[in-house]
Amino acid sequence: MAEPNASFLHTVSNQLLELVSRVEDDVARYADSRVGPTGGGFVIYYLTDENGEPLKDVTVADLGSSLADIVETRGFQQLQEHCEMRNLKVRIDEHFYASDPRPTKIYRVIIDGWQMGSPI
């Protein structure tokens, strides 16, 4: 298998690093809004490609990379550490996007695990 595309992974890592500065405000804003189920909530961020479109698994694969490569980036590692220090959970999931012309999923970063009224 070819080496993952370093430039692509650097770009995705930077997107994840940008989330570190947003998480606390976004979680606090959501928790204060009292929207959603009592007892918890979540925030979703979409990873994007160079055109600002949702990052698709087929694009990542075409670049010789995978979700495992994204999770190993410095950006994800720092985001994960940041969330863990605040008793938040973070994960990247693959969300169904389209079946035509080929089955496609997009990558979402999900932050959750807090209790309403005490987000951080």
The first five atom37 places (N, CA, C, CB, O) and aatype in JSON, in Angstrom:
{
  "aatype": [12, 0, 6, 14, 2, 0, 15, 13, 10, 8, 16, 19, 15, 2, 5, 10, 10, 6, 10, 19, 15, 1, 19, 6, 3, 3, 19, 0, 1, 18, 0, 3, 15, 1, 19, 7, 14, 16, 7, 7, 7, 13, 19, 9, 18, 18, 10, 16, 3, 6, 2, 7, 6, 14, 10, 11, 3, 19, 16, 19, 0, 3, 10, 7, 15, 15, 10, 0, 3, 9, 19, 6, 16, 1, 7, 13, 5, 5, 10, 5, 6, 8, 4, 6, 12, 1, 2, 10, 11, 19, 1, 9, 3, 6, 8, 13, 18, 0, 15, 3, 14, 1, 14, 16, 11, 9, 18, 1, 19, 9, 9, 3, 7, 17, 5, 12, 7, 15, 14, 9],
  "atom_mask": [
    [1, 1, 1, 1, 1],
    [1, 1, 1, 1, 1],
    [1, 1, 1, 1, 1],
    [1, 1, 1, 1, 1],
    [1, 1, 1, 1, 1],
    [1, 1, 1, 1, 1],
    [1, 1, 1, 1, 1],
    [1, 1, 1, 1, 1],
    [1, 1, 1, 1, 1],
    [1, 1, 1, 1, 1],
    [1, 1, 1, 1, 1],
    [1, 1, 1, 1, 1],
    [1, 1, 1, 1, 1],
    [1, 1, 1, 1, 1],
    [1, 1, 1, 1, 1],
    [1, 1, 1, 1, 1],
    [1, 1, 1, 1, 1],
    [1, 1, 1, 1, 1],
    [1, 1, 1, 1, 1],
    [1, 1, 1, 1, 1],
    [1, 1, 1, 1, 1],
    [1, 1, 1, 1, 1],
    [1, 1, 1, 1, 1],
    [1, 1, 1, 1, 1],
    [1, 1, 1, 1, 1],
    [1, 1, 1, 1, 1],
    [1, 1, 1, 1, 1],
    [1, 1, 1, 1, 1],
    [1, 1, 1, 1, 1],
    [1, 1, 1, 1, 1],
    [1, 1, 1, 1, 1],
    [1, 1, 1, 1, 1],
    [1, 1, 1, 1, 1],
    [1, 1, 1, 1, 1],
    [1, 1, 1, 1, 1],
    [1, 1, 1, 0, 1],
    [1, 1, 1, 1, 1],
    [1, 1, 1, 1, 1],
    [1, 1, 1, 0, 1],
    [1, 1, 1, 0, 1],
    [1, 1, 1, 0, 1],
    [1, 1, 1, 1, 1],
    [1, 1, 1, 1, 1],
    [1, 1, 1, 1, 1],
    [1, 1, 1, 1, 1],
    [1, 1, 1, 1, 1],
    [1, 1, 1, 1, 1],
    [1, 1, 1, 1, 1],
    [1, 1, 1, 1, 1],
    [1, 1, 1, 1, 1],
    [1, 1, 1, 1, 1],
    [1, 1, 1, 0, 1],
    [1, 1, 1, 1, 1],
    [1, 1, 1, 1, 1],
    [1, 1, 1, 1, 1],
    [1, 1, 1, 1, 1],
    [1, 1, 1, 1, 1],
    [1, 1, 1, 1, 1],
    [1, 1, 1, 1, 1],
    [1, 1, 1, 1, 1],
    [1, 1, 1, 1, 1],
    [1, 1, 1, 1, 1],
    [1, 1, 1, 1, 1],
    [1, 1, 1, 0, 1],
    [1, 1, 1, 1, 1],
    [1, 1, 1, 1, 1],
    [1, 1, 1, 1, 1],
    [1, 1, 1, 1, 1],
    [1, 1, 1, 1, 1],
    [1, 1, 1, 1, 1],
    [1, 1, 1, 1, 1],
    [1, 1, 1, 1, 1],
    [1, 1, 1, 1, 1],
    [1, 1, 1, 1, 1],
    [1, 1, 1, 0, 1],
    [1, 1, 1, 1, 1],
    [1, 1, 1, 1, 1],
    [1, 1, 1, 1, 1],
    [1, 1, 1, 1, 1],
    [1, 1, 1, 1, 1],
    [1, 1, 1, 1, 1],
    [1, 1, 1, 1, 1],
    [1, 1, 1, 1, 1],
    [1, 1, 1, 1, 1],
    [1, 1, 1, 1, 1],
    [1, 1, 1, 1, 1],
    [1, 1, 1, 1, 1],
    [1, 1, 1, 1, 1],
    [1, 1, 1, 1, 1],
    [1, 1, 1, 1, 1],
    [1, 1, 1, 1, 1],
    [1, 1, 1, 1, 1],
    [1, 1, 1, 1, 1],
    [1, 1, 1, 1, 1],
    [1, 1, 1, 1, 1],
    [1, 1, 1, 1, 1],
    [1, 1, 1, 1, 1],
    [1, 1, 1, 1, 1],
    [1, 1, 1, 1, 1],
    [1, 1, 1, 1, 1],
    [1, 1, 1, 1, 1],
    [1, 1, 1, 1, 1],
    [1, 1, 1, 1, 1],
    [1, 1, 1, 1, 1],
    [1, 1, 1, 1, 1],
    [1, 1, 1, 1, 1],
    [1, 1, 1, 1, 1],
    [1, 1, 1, 1, 1],
    [1, 1, 1, 1, 1],
    [1, 1, 1, 1, 1],
    [1, 1, 1, 1, 1],
    [1, 1, 1, 1, 1],
    [1, 1, 1, 0, 1],
    [1, 1, 1, 1, 1],
    [1, 1, 1, 1, 1],
    [1, 1, 1, 1, 1],
    [1, 1, 1, 0, 1],
    [1, 1, 1, 1, 1],
    [1, 1, 1, 1, 1],
    [1, 1, 1, 1, 1]
  ],
  "atom_positions": [
    [[0.84, -1.18, 0.0], [0.0, 0.0, 0.0], [0.88, 1.24, 0.0], [-0.95, 0.0, 1.22], [1.95, 1.25, 0.61]],
    [[0.45, 2.28, -0.68], [1.21, 3.52, -0.77], [1.2, 4.27, 0.56], [0.65, 4.41, -1.89], [0.31, 4.08, 1.39]],
    [[2.21, 5.1, 0.75], [2.27, 5.95, 1.94], [1.11, 6.94, 1.92], [3.63, 6.7, 2.02], [0.75, 7.44, 0.86]],
    [[0.52, 7.22, 3.09], [-0.55, 8.22, 3.15], [-0.03, 9.57, 2.65], [-1.09, 8.34, 4.58], [1.15, 9.88, 2.79]],
    [[-0.92, 10.36, 2.08], [-0.59, 11.67, 1.54], [-0.31, 12.64, 2.7], [-1.73, 12.2, 0.63], [-1.24, 13.07, 3.38]],
    [[0.95, 12.98, 2.9], [1.37, 13.81, 4.03], [0.76, 15.2, 3.97], [2.88, 13.91, 4.08], [0.36, 15.74, 5.01]],
    [[0.69, 15.8, 2.8], [0.12, 17.13, 2.67], [-1.36, 17.13, 3.05], [0.29, 17.64, 1.23], [-1.82, 18.03, 3.76]],
    [[-2.08, 16.14, 2.58], [-3.5, 16.01, 2.92], [-3.67, 15.85, 4.43], [-4.13, 14.82, 2.17], [-4.5, 16.53, 5.04]],
    [[-2.91, 14.95, 5.04], [-3.03, 14.7, 6.47], [-2.65, 15.94, 7.28], [-2.16, 13.53, 6.88], [-3.23, 16.18, 8.34]],
    [[-1.7, 16.71, 6.81], [-1.33, 17.96, 7.47], [-2.51, 18.94, 7.46], [-0.08, 18.6, 6.79], [-2.79, 19.6, 8.46]],
    [[-3.19, 19.03, 6.33], [-4.35, 19.91, 6.19], [-5.47, 19.49, 7.14], [-4.87, 19.91, 4.74], [-6.06, 20.33, 7.82]],
    [[-5.76, 18.19, 7.19], [-6.8, 17.68, 8.1], [-6.38, 17.9, 9.55], [-7.07, 16.17, 7.83], [-7.2, 18.28, 10.38]],
    [[-5.12, 17.67, 9.85], [-4.62, 17.89, 11.2], [-4.84, 19.34, 11.63], [-3.12, 17.52, 11.29], [-5.23, 19.59, 12.76]],
    [[-4.59, 20.27, 10.73], [-4.79, 21.69, 11.04], [-6.27, 22.0, 11.3], [-4.27, 22.56, 9.88], [-6.59, 22.8, 12.18]],
    [[-7.17, 21.36, 10.55], [-8.6, 21.54, 10.82], [-8.93, 21.08, 12.23], [-9.45, 20.76, 9.79], [-9.68, 21.75, 12.95]],
    [[-8.38, 19.96, 12.62], [-8.64, 19.42, 13.95], [-8.04, 20.31, 15.04], [-8.09, 18.0, 14.07], [-8.64, 20.49, 16.09]],
    [[-6.86, 20.87, 14.79], [-6.25, 21.79, 15.74], [-7.11, 23.04, 15.92], [-4.84, 22.18, 15.27], [-7.21, 23.57, 17.03]],
    [[-7.73, 23.51, 14.85], [-8.62, 24.68, 14.94], [-9.81, 24.39, 15.85], [-9.11, 25.08, 13.54], [-10.32, 25.31, 16.5]],
    [[-10.25, 23.16, 15.9], [-11.38, 22.81, 16.76], [-11.04, 22.93, 18.24], [-11.85, 21.4, 16.46], [-11.92, 23.2, 19.06]],
    [[-9.77, 22.74, 18.57], [-9.36, 22.83, 19.98], [-9.79, 24.18, 20.55], [-7.82, 22.65, 20.11], [-10.26, 24.24, 21.69]],
    [[-9.63, 25.25, 19.78], [-9.97, 26.58, 20.29], [-11.48, 26.85, 20.29], [-9.27, 27.64, 19.45], [-11.93, 27.82, 20.9]],
    [[-12.25, 26.01, 19.63], [-13.7, 26.24, 19.53], [-14.52, 25.39, 20.49], [-14.16, 25.97, 18.14], [-15.62, 25.78, 20.87]],
    [[-14.0, 24.26, 20.89], [-14.79, 23.26, 21.62], [-15.45, 23.84, 22.87], [-13.92, 22.09, 22.0], [-16.66, 23.69, 23.06]],
    [[-14.68, 24.49, 23.72], [-15.25, 24.97, 24.98], [-16.41, 25.94, 24.75], [-14.18, 25.63, 25.82], [-17.46, 25.81, 25.38]],
    [[-16.22, 26.9, 23.86], [-17.29, 27.88, 23.59], [-18.5, 27.21, 22.98], [-16.78, 28.99, 22.67], [-19.64, 27.51, 23.35]],
    [[-18.27, 26.31, 22.04], [-19.4, 25.64, 21.38], [-20.16, 24.75, 22.34], [-18.9, 24.82, 20.2], [-21.39, 24.73, 22.32]],
    [[-19.45, 24.01, 23.18], [-20.11, 23.15, 24.16], [-20.9, 24.01, 25.16], [-19.07, 22.26, 24.9], [-22.05, 23.71, 25.47]],
    [[-20.28, 25.08, 25.66], [-20.96, 25.96, 26.61], [-22.2, 26.58, 25.98], [-20.01, 27.06, 27.11], [-23.25, 26.66, 26.62]],
    [[-22.09, 27.03, 24.74], [-23.23, 27.65, 24.04], [-24.36, 26.65, 23.89], [-22.8, 28.19, 22.66], [-25.52, 26.98, 24.12]],
    [[-24.02, 25.43, 23.5], [-25.06, 24.41, 23.32], [-25.69, 24.05, 24.66], [-24.48, 23.16, 22.65], [-26.91, 23.95, 24.75]],
    [[-24.88, 23.86, 25.69], [-25.39, 23.47, 27.01], [-26.29, 24.57, 27.57], [-24.22, 23.19, 27.98], [-27.3, 24.27, 28.2]],
    [[-25.92, 25.84, 27.35], [-26.73, 26.95, 27.85], [-28.04, 27.12, 27.08], [-25.93, 28.24, 27.78], [-28.98, 27.71, 27.6]],
    [[-28.1, 26.6, 25.86], [-29.3, 26.79, 25.04], [-30.46, 25.91, 25.49], [-28.99, 26.52, 23.58], [-31.61, 26.16, 25.14]],
    [[-30.15, 24.88, 26.27], [-31.17, 23.94, 26.75], [-31.92, 23.27, 25.61], [-32.15, 24.66, 27.65], [-33.09, 22.9, 25.76]],
    [[-31.25, 23.1, 24.5], [-31.82, 22.39, 23.36], [-31.37, 20.94, 23.44], [-31.41, 23.03, 22.01], [-30.23, 20.67, 23.81]],
    [[-32.24, 20.01, 23.11], [-31.85, 18.61, 23.1], [-32.3, 17.89, 24.34], [0.0, 0.0, 0.0], [-33.0, 18.46, 25.18]],
    [[-31.91, 16.64, 24.47], [-32.36, 15.83, 25.59], [-31.75, 16.29, 26.91], [-32.01, 14.37, 25.36], [-30.61, 16.74, 26.96]],
    [[-32.52, 16.18, 27.97], [-32.02, 16.52, 29.29], [-30.92, 15.54, 29.67], [-33.17, 16.51, 30.35], [-31.04, 14.33, 29.44]],
    [[-29.86, 16.06, 30.25], [-28.82, 15.19, 30.75], [-27.58, 15.12, 29.88], [0.0, 0.0, 0.0], [-26.57, 14.56, 30.33]],
    [[-27.6, 15.63, 28.69], [-26.4, 15.56, 27.86], [-26.61, 16.19, 26.51], [0.0, 0.0, 0.0], [-27.7, 16.67, 26.2]],
    [[-25.58, 16.2, 25.73], [-25.66, 16.79, 24.41], [-24.44, 16.45, 23.61], [0.0, 0.0, 0.0], [-23.59, 15.68, 24.05]],
    [[-24.36, 17.04, 22.41], [-23.21, 16.8, 21.55], [-23.06, 17.95, 20.57], [-23.35, 15.47, 20.81], [-24.0, 18.69, 20.31]],
    [[-21.86, 18.08, 20.03], [-21.55, 19.05, 19.0], [-20.92, 18.27, 17.86], [-20.59, 20.19, 19.52], [-20.09, 17.39, 18.08]],
    [[-21.32, 18.59, 16.63], [-20.77, 17.92, 15.45], [-20.07, 18.94, 14.58], [-21.9, 17.2, 14.65], [-20.59, 20.03, 14.31]],
    [[-18.89, 18.58, 14.14], [-18.12, 19.37, 13.18], [-17.86, 18.48, 11.97], [-16.76, 19.91, 13.8], [-17.61, 17.28, 12.12]],
    [[-17.93, 19.03, 10.78], [-17.66, 18.28, 9.56], [-16.26, 18.61, 9.08], [-18.71, 18.59, 8.47], [-15.91, 19.78, 8.93]],
    [[-15.47, 17.58, 8.83], [-14.18, 17.8, 8.18], [-14.46, 18.15, 6.73], [-13.24, 16.53, 8.3], [-15.42, 17.64, 6.14]],
    [[-13.63, 19.0, 6.15], [-13.86, 19.44, 4.77], [-12.64, 19.2, 3.89], [-14.24, 20.91, 4.74], [-11.51, 19.07, 4.38]],
    [[-12.89, 19.16, 2.59], [-11.8, 19.02, 1.64], [-11.28, 20.41, 1.25], [-12.25, 18.24, 0.38], [-11.72, 21.41, 1.82]],
    [[-10.37, 20.46, 0.3], [-9.76, 21.73, -0.1], [-10.75, 22.71, -0.72], [-8.65, 21.47, -1.08], [-10.45, 23.89, -0.84]],
    [[-11.93, 22.22, -1.12], [-12.96, 23.08, -1.71], [-14.02, 23.49, -0.69], [-13.63, 22.37, -2.87], [-15.0, 24.16, -1.04]],
    [[-13.84, 23.09, 0.57], [-14.82, 23.42, 1.6], [-16.02, 22.48, 1.62], [0.0, 0.0, 0.0], [-16.98, 22.71, 2.36]],
    [[-15.96, 21.44, 0.83], [-17.03, 20.44, 0.79], [-16.77, 19.38, 1.88], [-17.12, 19.77, -0.62], [-15.63, 19.23, 2.32]],
    [[-17.81, 18.66, 2.3], [-17.58, 17.6, 3.28], [-16.51, 16.62, 2.8], [-18.88, 16.86, 3.57], [-16.49, 16.22, 1.63]],
    [[-15.62, 16.25, 3.7], [-14.55, 15.31, 3.36], [-15.13, 13.91, 3.24], [-13.41, 15.35, 4.43], [-15.72, 13.38, 4.19]],
    [[-14.96, 13.31, 2.08], [-15.55, 12.0, 1.78], [-14.51, 10.89, 1.95], [-16.12, 11.99, 0.35], [-13.32, 11.09, 1.7]],
    [[-14.99, 9.73, 2.37], [-14.09, 8.59, 2.54], [-13.46, 8.18, 1.22], [-14.84, 7.41, 3.13], [-12.31, 7.72, 1.21]],
    [[-14.17, 8.34, 0.12], [-13.6, 7.96, -1.18], [-12.46, 8.9, -1.57], [-14.7, 7.98, -2.27], [-11.48, 8.47, -2.19]],
    [[-12.57, 10.16, -1.2], [-11.5, 11.12, -1.46], [-10.27, 10.76, -0.64], [-11.95, 12.56, -1.14], [-9.14, 10.76, -1.14]],
    [[-10.51, 10.45, 0.63], [-9.41, 10.07, 1.52], [-8.71, 8.81, 0.99], [-9.94, 9.82, 2.97], [-7.49, 8.75, 0.97]],
    [[-9.49, 7.83, 0.56], [-8.92, 6.59, 0.02], [-8.14, 6.87, -1.26], [-10.03, 5.56, -0.25], [-7.07, 6.31, -1.46]],
    [[-8.68, 7.74, -2.12], [-7.98, 8.09, -3.36], [-6.62, 8.74, -3.08], [-8.84, 9.03, -4.22], [-5.71, 8.66, -3.91]],
    [[-6.5, 9.38, -1.91], [-5.24, 10.01, -1.51], [-4.33, 9.05, -0.75], [-5.52, 11.24, -0.66], [-3.29, 9.44, -0.24]],
    [[-4.74, 7.79, -0.68], [-3.93, 6.78, -0.01], [-3.98, 6.84, 1.5], [0.0, 0.0, 0.0], [-3.1, 6.33, 2.18]],
    [[-5.03, 7.46, 2.03], [-5.16, 7.62, 3.47], [-6.41, 6.91, 3.96], [-5.18, 9.1, 3.86], [-7.19, 6.37, 3.18]],
    [[-6.59, 6.93, 5.29], [-7.73, 6.28, 5.9], [-8.13, 7.02, 7.17], [-7.42, 4.79, 6.21], [-7.43, 7.94, 7.61]],
    [[-9.24, 6.62, 7.75], [-9.66, 7.18, 9.03], [-8.58, 6.94, 10.09], [-11.0, 6.57, 9.47], [-8.32, 7.82, 10.91]],
    [[-7.97, 5.79, 10.08], [-6.9, 5.48, 11.04], [-5.75, 6.48, 10.92], [-6.38, 4.05, 10.81], [-5.17, 6.87, 11.93]],
    [[-5.42, 6.9, 9.7], [-4.36, 7.89, 9.51], [-4.77, 9.24, 10.09], [-4.02, 8.05, 8.01], [-3.95, 9.93, 10.7]],
    [[-6.04, 9.62, 9.92], [-6.53, 10.88, 10.44], [-6.47, 10.89, 11.97], [-7.98, 11.14, 9.96], [-6.06, 11.88, 12.57]],
    [[-6.87, 9.79, 12.58], [-6.87, 9.69, 14.04], [-5.45, 9.76, 14.6], [-7.54, 8.37, 14.47], [-5.26, 10.15, 15.75]],
    [[-4.47, 9.4, 13.81], [-3.07, 9.44, 14.25], [-2.43, 10.81, 14.07], [-2.28, 8.41, 13.51], [-1.28, 10.99, 14.46]],
    [[-3.14, 11.79, 13.48], [-2.53, 13.1, 13.27], [-2.34, 13.83, 14.58], [-3.39, 13.94, 12.32], [-3.01, 13.56, 15.57]],
    [[-1.43, 14.75, 14.57], [-1.16, 15.6, 15.74], [-2.42, 16.36, 16.12], [0.01, 16.59, 15.46], [-2.72, 16.53, 17.3]],
    [[-3.17, 16.83, 15.13], [-4.39, 17.59, 15.4], [-5.41, 16.79, 16.17], [0.0, 0.0, 0.0], [-5.99, 17.28, 17.13]],
    [[-5.65, 15.54, 15.75], [-6.63, 14.73, 16.46], [-6.13, 14.39, 17.86], [-6.95, 13.45, 15.68], [-6.89, 14.41, 18.82]],
    [[-4.84, 14.08, 17.97], [-4.28, 13.73, 19.27], [-4.43, 14.89, 20.26], [-2.8, 13.34, 19.13], [-4.78, 14.68, 21.42]],
    [[-4.16, 16.11, 19.8], [-4.29, 17.28, 20.69], [-5.75, 17.57, 21.01], [-3.64, 18.52, 20.04], [-6.07, 17.94, 22.14]],
    [[-6.64, 17.4, 20.04], [-8.07, 17.59, 20.3], [-8.54, 16.57, 21.33], [-8.88, 17.46, 18.99], [-9.31, 16.91, 22.23]],
    [[-8.1, 15.35, 21.19], [-8.5, 14.3, 22.12], [-7.99, 14.61, 23.54], [-7.95, 12.93, 21.65], [-8.74, 14.47, 24.51]],
    [[-6.76, 15.03, 23.66], [-6.21, 15.39, 24.97], [-6.98, 16.56, 25.58], [-4.71, 15.75, 24.85], [-7.29, 16.55, 26.77]],
    [[-7.27, 17.55, 24.76], [-8.02, 18.73, 25.21], [-9.39, 18.31, 25.74], [-8.18, 19.75, 24.05], [-9.82, 18.78, 26.8]],
    [[-10.06, 17.45, 25.03], [-11.39, 17.0, 25.44], [-11.31, 16.14, 26.7], [-12.05, 16.21, 24.31], [-12.13, 16.3, 27.6]],
    [[-10.35, 15.25, 26.77], [-10.22, 14.38, 27.94], [-10.0, 15.2, 29.22], [-9.06, 13.4, 27.75], [-10.52, 14.85, 30.27]],
    [[-9.22, 16.29, 29.13], [-8.97, 17.14, 30.29], [-10.25, 17.83, 30.76], [-7.91, 18.19, 29.97], [-10.32, 18.29, 31.9]],
    [[-11.26, 17.9, 29.9], [-12.52, 18.55, 30.22], [-13.67, 17.55, 30.37], [-12.86, 19.58, 29.14], [-14.85, 17.91, 30.35]],
    [[-13.31, 16.29, 30.51], [-14.3, 15.22, 30.65], [-15.27, 15.15, 29.47], [-15.07, 15.41, 31.94], [-16.45, 14.85, 29.64]],
    [[-14.76, 15.44, 28.3], [-15.53, 15.32, 27.07], [-14.98, 14.15, 26.28], [-15.48, 16.64, 26.24], [-13.82, 13.76, 26.44]],
    [[-15.8, 13.61, 25.43], [-15.38, 12.53, 24.54], [-15.34, 13.07, 23.12], [-16.34, 11.29, 24.64], [-16.14, 13.92, 22.75]],
    [[-14.4, 12.57, 22.34], [-14.3, 12.98, 20.93], [-14.1, 11.73, 20.09], [-13.13, 13.99, 20.71], [-13.41, 10.79, 20.48]],
    [[-14.72, 11.74, 18.94], [-14.53, 10.65, 17.98], [-14.79, 11.2, 16.58], [-15.48, 9.44, 18.29], [-15.43, 12.23, 16.4]],
    [[-14.27, 10.49, 15.61], [-14.57, 10.8, 14.21], [-15.39, 9.63, 13.69], [-13.26, 11.03, 13.34], [-14.97, 8.48, 13.8]],
    [[-16.54, 9.94, 13.14], [-17.33, 8.86, 12.57], [-17.51, 9.07, 11.07], [-18.7, 8.76, 13.26], [-17.29, 10.15, 10.54]],
    [[-17.9, 7.99, 10.43], [-18.17, 8.01, 9.0], [-19.69, 7.99, 8.84], [-17.49, 6.79, 8.25], [-20.35, 7.01, 9.19]],
    [[-20.23, 9.07, 8.31], [-21.67, 9.23, 8.18], [-22.08, 9.03, 6.72], [-22.11, 10.63, 8.69], [-21.46, 9.6, 5.82]],
    [[-23.11, 8.22, 6.48], [-23.58, 7.96, 5.12], [-23.86, 9.27, 4.39], [-24.83, 7.07, 5.14], [-24.49, 10.17, 4.95]],
    [[-23.39, 9.38, 3.16], [-23.53, 10.6, 2.36], [-24.28, 10.34, 1.06], [-22.16, 11.2, 2.06], [-25.23, 11.05, 0.73]],
    [[-23.87, 9.32, 0.32], [-24.49, 9.04, -0.98], [-24.18, 7.61, -1.4], [-24.01, 10.04, -2.06], [-23.2, 7.01, -0.95]],
    [[-25.02, 7.08, -2.28], [-24.75, 5.73, -2.8], [-24.39, 5.77, -4.28], [-25.97, 4.84, -2.58], [-24.0, 4.75, -4.85]],
    [[-24.52, 6.93, -4.9], [-24.27, 7.05, -6.33], [-23.26, 8.16, -6.58], [-25.58, 7.31, -7.1], [-23.48, 9.25, -6.05]],
    [[-22.22, 7.99, -7.3], [-21.91, 6.86, -8.17], [-21.3, 5.68, -7.44], [-20.99, 7.3, -9.25], [-21.24, 4.58, -7.99]],
    [[-20.84, 5.88, -6.21], [-20.37, 4.75, -5.4], [-20.69, 5.06, -3.94], [-18.84, 4.49, -5.61], [-20.81, 6.23, -3.57]],
    [[-20.82, 4.04, -3.12], [-21.12, 4.29, -1.7], [-20.1, 5.25, -1.09], [-21.14, 2.96, -0.91], [-18.89, 5.05, -1.2]],
    [[-20.61, 6.3, -0.45], [-19.76, 7.35, 0.07], [-20.2, 7.76, 1.46], [-19.76, 8.56, -0.87], [-21.39, 7.86, 1.75]],
    [[-19.22, 7.98, 2.31], [-19.46, 8.48, 3.66], [-18.65, 9.75, 3.84], [-19.1, 7.42, 4.76], [-17.64, 9.95, 3.17]],
    [[-19.11, 10.61, 4.76], [-18.34, 11.81, 5.11], [-17.87, 11.68, 6.54], [-19.2, 13.11, 4.92], [-18.43, 10.93, 7.34]],
    [[-16.82, 12.42, 6.86], [-16.23, 12.37, 8.19], [-16.76, 13.5, 9.07], [-14.71, 12.45, 8.1], [-16.75, 14.67, 8.68]],
    [[-17.23, 13.11, 10.26], [-17.73, 14.06, 11.24], [-16.95, 13.89, 12.54], [-19.25, 13.87, 11.49], [-16.64, 12.77, 12.95]],
    [[-16.63, 15.02, 13.17], [-16.02, 15.0, 14.49], [-17.14, 15.24, 15.48], [-14.87, 16.09, 14.62], [-17.86, 16.24, 15.39]],
    [[-17.3, 14.34, 16.43], [-18.37, 14.44, 17.41], [-17.77, 14.61, 18.79], [-19.3, 13.2, 17.35], [-16.93, 13.81, 19.23]],
    [[-18.21, 15.66, 19.48], [-17.8, 15.93, 20.85], [-19.04, 15.72, 21.71], [-17.21, 17.4, 21.02], [-20.09, 16.32, 21.45]],
    [[-18.94, 14.88, 22.74], [-20.08, 14.65, 23.62], [-19.59, 14.22, 24.99], [-21.03, 13.59, 23.03], [-18.39, 14.29, 25.29]],
    [[-20.51, 13.79, 25.82], [-20.15, 13.25, 27.12], [-20.34, 14.2, 28.28], [0.0, 0.0, 0.0], [-19.97, 13.86, 29.41]],
    [[-20.9, 15.39, 28.04], [-21.11, 16.29, 29.16], [-22.55, 16.19, 29.66], [-20.77, 17.74, 28.77], [-23.43, 15.68, 28.97]],
    [[-22.75, 16.68, 30.84], [-24.08, 16.76, 31.43], [-24.6, 18.18, 31.29], [-24.08, 16.32, 32.91], [-23.84, 19.13, 31.49]],
    [[-25.85, 18.35, 30.95], [-26.44, 19.68, 30.84], [-26.26, 20.41, 32.16], [-27.94, 19.6, 30.45], [-26.39, 19.82, 33.23]],
    [[-25.97, 21.69, 32.06], [-25.77, 22.48, 33.27], [-24.33, 22.46, 33.75], [0.0, 0.0, 0.0], [-23.93, 23.3, 34.56]],
    [[-23.54, 21.51, 33.29], [-22.12, 21.45, 33.67], [-21.31, 20.98, 32.48], [-21.9, 20.5, 34.88], [-20.74, 19.88, 32.5]],
    [[-21.24, 21.82, 31.42], [-20.61, 21.38, 30.19], [-19.12, 21.14, 30.28], [-20.86, 22.36, 29.13], [-18.61, 20.24, 29.61]],
    [[-18.4, 21.9, 31.08], [-16.95, 21.75, 31.1], [-16.44, 21.9, 32.5], [-16.27, 22.75, 30.17], [-15.23, 21.8, 32.73]]
  ]
}
